[in-house]
mmCIF file of C-alpha atoms in Angstrom:
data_model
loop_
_atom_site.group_PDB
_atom_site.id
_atom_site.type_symbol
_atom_site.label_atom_id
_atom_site.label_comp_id
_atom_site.label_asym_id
_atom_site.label_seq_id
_atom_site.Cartn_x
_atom_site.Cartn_y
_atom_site.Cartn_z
ATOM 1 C CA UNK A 233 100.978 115.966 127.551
ATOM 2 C CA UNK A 234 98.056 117.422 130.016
ATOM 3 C CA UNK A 235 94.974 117.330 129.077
ATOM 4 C CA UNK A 236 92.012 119.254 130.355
ATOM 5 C CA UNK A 237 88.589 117.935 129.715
ATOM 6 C CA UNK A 238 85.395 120.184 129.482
ATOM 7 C CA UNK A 239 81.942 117.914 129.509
ATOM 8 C CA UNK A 240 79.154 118.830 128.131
ATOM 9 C CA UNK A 241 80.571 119.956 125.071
ATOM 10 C CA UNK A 242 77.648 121.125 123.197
ATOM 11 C CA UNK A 243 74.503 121.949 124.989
ATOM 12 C CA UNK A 244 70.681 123.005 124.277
ATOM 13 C CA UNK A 245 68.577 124.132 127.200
ATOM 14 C CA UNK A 246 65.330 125.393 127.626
ATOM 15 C CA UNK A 247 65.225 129.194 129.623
ATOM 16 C CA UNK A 248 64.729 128.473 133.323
ATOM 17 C CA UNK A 249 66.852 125.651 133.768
ATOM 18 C CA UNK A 250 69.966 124.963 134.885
ATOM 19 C CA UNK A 251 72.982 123.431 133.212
ATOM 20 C CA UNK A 252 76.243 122.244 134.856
ATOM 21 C CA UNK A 253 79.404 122.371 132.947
ATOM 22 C CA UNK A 254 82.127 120.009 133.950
ATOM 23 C CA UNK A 255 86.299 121.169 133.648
ATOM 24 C CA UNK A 256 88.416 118.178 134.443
ATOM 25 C CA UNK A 257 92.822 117.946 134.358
ATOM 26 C CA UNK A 258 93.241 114.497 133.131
ATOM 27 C CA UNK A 259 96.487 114.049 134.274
ATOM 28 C CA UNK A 260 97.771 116.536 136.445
ATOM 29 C CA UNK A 261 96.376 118.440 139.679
ATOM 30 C CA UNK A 262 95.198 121.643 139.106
ATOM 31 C CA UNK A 263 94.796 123.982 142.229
ATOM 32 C CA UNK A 264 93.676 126.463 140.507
ATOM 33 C CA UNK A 265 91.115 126.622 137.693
ATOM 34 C CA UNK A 266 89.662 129.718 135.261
ATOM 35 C CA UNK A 267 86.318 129.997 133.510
ATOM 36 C CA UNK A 268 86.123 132.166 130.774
ATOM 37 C CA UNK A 269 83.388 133.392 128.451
ATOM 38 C CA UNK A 270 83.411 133.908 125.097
ATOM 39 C CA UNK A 271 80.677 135.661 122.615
ATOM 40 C CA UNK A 272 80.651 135.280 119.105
ATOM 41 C CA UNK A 273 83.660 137.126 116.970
ATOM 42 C CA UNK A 274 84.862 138.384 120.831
ATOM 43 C CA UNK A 275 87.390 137.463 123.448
ATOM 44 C CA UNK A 276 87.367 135.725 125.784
ATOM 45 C CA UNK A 277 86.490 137.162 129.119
ATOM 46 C CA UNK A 278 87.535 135.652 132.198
ATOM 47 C CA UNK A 279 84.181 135.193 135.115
ATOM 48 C CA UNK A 280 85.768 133.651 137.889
ATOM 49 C CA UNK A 281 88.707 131.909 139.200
ATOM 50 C CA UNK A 282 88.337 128.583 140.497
ATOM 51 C CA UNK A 283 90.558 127.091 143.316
ATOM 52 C CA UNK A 284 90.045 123.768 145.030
ATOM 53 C CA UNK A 285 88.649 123.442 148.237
ATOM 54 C CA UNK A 286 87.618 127.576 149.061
ATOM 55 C CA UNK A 287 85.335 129.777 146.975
ATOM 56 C CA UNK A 288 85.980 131.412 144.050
ATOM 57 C CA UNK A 289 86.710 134.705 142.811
ATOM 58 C CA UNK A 290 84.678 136.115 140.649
ATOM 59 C CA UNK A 291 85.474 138.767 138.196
ATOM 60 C CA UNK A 292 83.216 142.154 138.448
ATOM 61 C CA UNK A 293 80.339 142.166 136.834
ATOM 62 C CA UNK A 294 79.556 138.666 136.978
ATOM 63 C CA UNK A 295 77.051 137.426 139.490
ATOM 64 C CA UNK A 296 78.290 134.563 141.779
ATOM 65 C CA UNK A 297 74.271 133.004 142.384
ATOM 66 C CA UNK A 298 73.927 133.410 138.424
ATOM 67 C CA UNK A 299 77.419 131.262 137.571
ATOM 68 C CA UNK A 300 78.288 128.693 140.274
ATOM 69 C CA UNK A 301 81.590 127.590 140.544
ATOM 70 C CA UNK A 302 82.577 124.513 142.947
ATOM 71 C CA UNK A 303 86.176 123.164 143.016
ATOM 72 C CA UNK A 304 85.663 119.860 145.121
ATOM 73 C CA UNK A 305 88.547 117.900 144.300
ATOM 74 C CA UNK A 306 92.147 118.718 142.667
ATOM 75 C CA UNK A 307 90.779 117.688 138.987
ATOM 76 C CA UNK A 308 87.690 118.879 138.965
ATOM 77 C CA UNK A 309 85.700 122.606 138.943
ATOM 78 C CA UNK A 310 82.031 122.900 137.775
ATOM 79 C CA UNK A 311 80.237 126.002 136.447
ATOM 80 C CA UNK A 312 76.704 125.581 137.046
ATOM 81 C CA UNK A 313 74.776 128.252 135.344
ATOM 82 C CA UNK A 314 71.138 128.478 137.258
ATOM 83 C CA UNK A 315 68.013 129.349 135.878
ATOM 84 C CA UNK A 316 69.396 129.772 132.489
ATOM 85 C CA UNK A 317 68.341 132.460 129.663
ATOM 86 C CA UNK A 318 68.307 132.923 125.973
ATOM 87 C CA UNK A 319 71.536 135.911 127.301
ATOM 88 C CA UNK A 320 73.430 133.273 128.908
ATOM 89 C CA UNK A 321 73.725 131.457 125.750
ATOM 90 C CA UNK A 322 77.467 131.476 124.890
ATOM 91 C CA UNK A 323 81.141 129.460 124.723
ATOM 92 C CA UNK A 324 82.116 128.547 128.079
ATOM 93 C CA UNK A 325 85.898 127.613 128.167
ATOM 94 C CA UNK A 326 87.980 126.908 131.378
ATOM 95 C CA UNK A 327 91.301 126.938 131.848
ATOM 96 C CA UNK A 328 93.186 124.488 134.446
ATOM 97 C CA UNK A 329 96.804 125.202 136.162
ATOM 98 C CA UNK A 330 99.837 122.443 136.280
ATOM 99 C CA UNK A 331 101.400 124.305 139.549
ATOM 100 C CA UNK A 332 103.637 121.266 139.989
ATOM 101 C CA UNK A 333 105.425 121.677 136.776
ATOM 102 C CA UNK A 334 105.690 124.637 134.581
ATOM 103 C CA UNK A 335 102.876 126.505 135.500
ATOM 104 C CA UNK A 336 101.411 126.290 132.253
ATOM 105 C CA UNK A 337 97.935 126.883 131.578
ATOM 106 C CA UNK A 338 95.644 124.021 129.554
ATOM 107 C CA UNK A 339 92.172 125.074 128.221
ATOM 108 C CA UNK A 340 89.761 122.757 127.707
ATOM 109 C CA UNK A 341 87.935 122.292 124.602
ATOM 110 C CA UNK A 342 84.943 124.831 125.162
ATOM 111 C CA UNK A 343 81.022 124.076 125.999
ATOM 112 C CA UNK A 344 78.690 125.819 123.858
ATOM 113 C CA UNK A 345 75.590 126.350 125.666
ATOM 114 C CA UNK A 346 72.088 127.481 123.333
ATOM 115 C CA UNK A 347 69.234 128.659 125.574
ATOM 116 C CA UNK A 348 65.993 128.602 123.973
ATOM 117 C CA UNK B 183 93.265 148.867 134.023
ATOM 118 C CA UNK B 184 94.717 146.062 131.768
ATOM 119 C CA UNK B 185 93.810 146.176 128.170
ATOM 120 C CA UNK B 186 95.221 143.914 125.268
ATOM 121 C CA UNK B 187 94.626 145.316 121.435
ATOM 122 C CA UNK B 188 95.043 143.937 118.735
ATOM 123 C CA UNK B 189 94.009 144.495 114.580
ATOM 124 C CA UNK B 190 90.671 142.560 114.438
ATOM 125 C CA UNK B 191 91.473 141.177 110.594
ATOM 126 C CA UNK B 192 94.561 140.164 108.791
ATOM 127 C CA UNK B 193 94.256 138.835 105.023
ATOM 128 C CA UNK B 194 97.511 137.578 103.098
ATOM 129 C CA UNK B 195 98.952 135.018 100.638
ATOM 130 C CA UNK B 196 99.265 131.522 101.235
ATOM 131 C CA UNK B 197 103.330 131.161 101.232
ATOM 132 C CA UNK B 198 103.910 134.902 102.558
ATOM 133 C CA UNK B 199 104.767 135.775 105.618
ATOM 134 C CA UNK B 200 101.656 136.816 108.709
ATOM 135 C CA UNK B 201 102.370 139.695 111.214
ATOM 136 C CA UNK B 202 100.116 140.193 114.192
ATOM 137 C CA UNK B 203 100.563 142.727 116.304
ATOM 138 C CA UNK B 204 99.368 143.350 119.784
ATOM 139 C CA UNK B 205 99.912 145.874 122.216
ATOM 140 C CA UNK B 206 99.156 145.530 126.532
ATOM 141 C CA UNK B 207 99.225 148.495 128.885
ATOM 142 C CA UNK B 208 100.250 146.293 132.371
ATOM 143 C CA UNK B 209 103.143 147.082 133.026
ATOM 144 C CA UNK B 210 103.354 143.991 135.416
ATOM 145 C CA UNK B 211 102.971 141.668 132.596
ATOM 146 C CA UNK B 212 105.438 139.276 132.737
ATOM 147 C CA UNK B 213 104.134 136.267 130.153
ATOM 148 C CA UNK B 214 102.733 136.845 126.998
ATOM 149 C CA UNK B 215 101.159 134.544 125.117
ATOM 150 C CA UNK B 216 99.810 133.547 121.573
ATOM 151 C CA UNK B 217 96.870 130.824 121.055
ATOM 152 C CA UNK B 218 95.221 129.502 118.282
ATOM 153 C CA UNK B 219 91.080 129.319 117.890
ATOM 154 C CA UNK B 220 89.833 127.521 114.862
ATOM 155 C CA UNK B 221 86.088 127.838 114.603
ATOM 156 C CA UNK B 222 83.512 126.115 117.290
ATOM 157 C CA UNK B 223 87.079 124.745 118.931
ATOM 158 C CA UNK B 224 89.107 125.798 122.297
ATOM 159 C CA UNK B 225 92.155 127.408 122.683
ATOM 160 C CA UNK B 226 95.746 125.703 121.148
ATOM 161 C CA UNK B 227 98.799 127.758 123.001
ATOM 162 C CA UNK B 228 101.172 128.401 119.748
ATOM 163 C CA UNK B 229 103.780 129.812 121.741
ATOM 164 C CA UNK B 230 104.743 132.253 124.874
ATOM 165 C CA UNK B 231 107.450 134.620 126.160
ATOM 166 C CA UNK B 232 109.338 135.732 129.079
ATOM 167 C CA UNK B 233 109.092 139.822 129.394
ATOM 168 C CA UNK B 234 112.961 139.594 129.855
ATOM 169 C CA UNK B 235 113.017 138.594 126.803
ATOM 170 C CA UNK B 236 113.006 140.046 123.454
ATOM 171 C CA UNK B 237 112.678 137.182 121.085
ATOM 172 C CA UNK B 238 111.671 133.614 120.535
ATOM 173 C CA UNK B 239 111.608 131.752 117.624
ATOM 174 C CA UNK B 240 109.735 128.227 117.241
ATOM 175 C CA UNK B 241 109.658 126.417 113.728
ATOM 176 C CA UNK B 242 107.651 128.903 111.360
ATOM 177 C CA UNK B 243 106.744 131.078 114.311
ATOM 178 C CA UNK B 244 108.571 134.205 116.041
ATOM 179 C CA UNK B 245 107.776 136.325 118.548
ATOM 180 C CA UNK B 246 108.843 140.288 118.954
ATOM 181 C CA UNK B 247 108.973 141.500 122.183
ATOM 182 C CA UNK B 248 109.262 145.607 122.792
ATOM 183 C CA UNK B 249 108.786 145.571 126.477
ATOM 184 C CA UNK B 250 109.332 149.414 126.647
ATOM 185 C CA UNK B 251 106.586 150.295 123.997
ATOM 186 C CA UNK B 252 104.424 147.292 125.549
ATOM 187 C CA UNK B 253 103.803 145.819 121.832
ATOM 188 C CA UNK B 254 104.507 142.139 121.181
ATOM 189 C CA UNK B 255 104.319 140.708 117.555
ATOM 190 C CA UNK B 256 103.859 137.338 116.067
ATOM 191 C CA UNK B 257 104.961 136.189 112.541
ATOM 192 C CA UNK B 258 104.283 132.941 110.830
ATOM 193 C CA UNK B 259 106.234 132.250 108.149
ATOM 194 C CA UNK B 260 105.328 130.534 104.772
ATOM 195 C CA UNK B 261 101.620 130.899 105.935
ATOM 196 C CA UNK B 262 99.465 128.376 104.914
ATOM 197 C CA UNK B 263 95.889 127.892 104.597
ATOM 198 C CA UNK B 264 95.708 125.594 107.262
ATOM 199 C CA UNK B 265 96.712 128.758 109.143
ATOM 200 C CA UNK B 266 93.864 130.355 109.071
ATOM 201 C CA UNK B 267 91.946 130.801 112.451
ATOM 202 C CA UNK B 268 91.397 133.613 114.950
ATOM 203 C CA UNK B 269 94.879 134.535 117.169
ATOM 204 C CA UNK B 270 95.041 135.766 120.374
ATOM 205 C CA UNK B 271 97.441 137.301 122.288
ATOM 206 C CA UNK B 272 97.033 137.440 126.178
ATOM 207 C CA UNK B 273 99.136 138.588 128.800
ATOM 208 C CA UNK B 274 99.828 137.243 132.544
ATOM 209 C CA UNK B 275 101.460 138.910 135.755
ATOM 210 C CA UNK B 276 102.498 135.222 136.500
ATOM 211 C CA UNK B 277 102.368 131.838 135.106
ATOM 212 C CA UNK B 278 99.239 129.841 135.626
ATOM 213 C CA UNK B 279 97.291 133.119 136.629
ATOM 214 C CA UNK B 280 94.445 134.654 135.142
ATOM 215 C CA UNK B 281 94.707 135.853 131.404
ATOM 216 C CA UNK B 282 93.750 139.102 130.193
ATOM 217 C CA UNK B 283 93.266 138.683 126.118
ATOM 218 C CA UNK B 284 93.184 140.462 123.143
ATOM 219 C CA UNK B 285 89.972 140.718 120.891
ATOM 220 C CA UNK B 286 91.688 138.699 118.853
ATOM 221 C CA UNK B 287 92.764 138.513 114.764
ATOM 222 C CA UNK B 288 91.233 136.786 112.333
ATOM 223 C CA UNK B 289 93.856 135.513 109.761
ATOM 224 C CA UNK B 290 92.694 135.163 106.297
ATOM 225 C CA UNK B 291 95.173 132.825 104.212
ATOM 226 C CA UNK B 292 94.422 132.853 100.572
ATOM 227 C CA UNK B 293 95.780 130.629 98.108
#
């Protein structure tokens, strides 16, 4: 079945740096791709939507130059989050689209990001 | 604006039966979902309806639908321990869109 891919999943970070997080459909093309957050014992909140090849839609609330999203090619979206802090420490899932066949929506396994 | 509840704990029996409830306010919704979270992991979709539909029924699992009272229900039956993980309900205006979700349950199974 599809697969979506999230890379790194487990990172440590010292505050001030920046950390790219990678969301890739194994075997399907995904047009459209959603980051989410998620805090401990919460929900997950949705930051942006991703689609390939224009800029993405971010959610209110969340700022665009804080959480960069790119969507270069049809199986991959990045979420680069710049000049990281201690805050931004959290469980970054994303969420990729099989528009070709049912629609269905594949999450990825989740990037836990620790800012020290 | 769109809102998904849900009970934030749920404790039973291994071998009984789990209910989890949720309730959305978009009336636009059109797929609801249920997914799985076991601890430090991503998201397993257990199942999903059609909001023209009132039931579905997969293996041990069931979905409720009440479309007019916007509450949706999932029941496992013969819950085992292996069961035991956070559920969350989420709801879609169209498939492959953006989720709203619930807070999510956490099911306790004890043996």
């Amino acid at each position: 079945g599809a697969v979506v891919s999230q890379h790194p999943s487990r990172v440590i970070c010292k505050s001030g740096t920046s950390v790219k997080i990678e969301c890739r459909s194994l075997d399907f093309q995904a047009t459209t791709m959603f980051w989410y957050r998620q805090f401990p014992k919460q929900s997950l909140m949705l930051m942006a939507t991703s689609n390939e090849g224009s800029k993405a839609t971010y959610e209110q609330g969340v700022e665009k130059d804080k959480f960069l999203i790119n969507h270069a090619s049809l199986t991959l979206s990045t979420l680069t989050v710049t000049s990281a802090h201690p805050e931004d420490s959290s469980f970054y899932i994303c969420s990729a689209s099989n528009r070709k066949e049912s629609g269905e929506l594949f999450f990825g396994e989740g990037s836990r990001l620790t800012v020290l | 604006g769109e809102d998904v509840e849900q009970s934030l704990f749920l404790s039973v029996r291994e071998g009984d039966s789990s209910v989890i409830n949720c309730t959305y306010t978009d009336s636009s919704s059109t797929y609801l979902y249920w997914y799985k979270q076991e601890p430090g992991a991503g998201l397993q979709l257990l199942t999903y309806i059609f909001s023209n539909m009132d039931m579905k029924q997969d293996q041990r699992l069931t979905v409720l639908l009440n479309k007019k009272d916007k509450h949706l229900s999932l029941r496992i039956a013969d819950t085992q321990t292996g069961d035991s993980a956070i559920y969350f309900c989420a709801e879609s205006a169209n498939q492959g869109g953006k989720l709203i979700f619930g807070q999510g349950t956490e099911l306790s199974v004890k043996p």
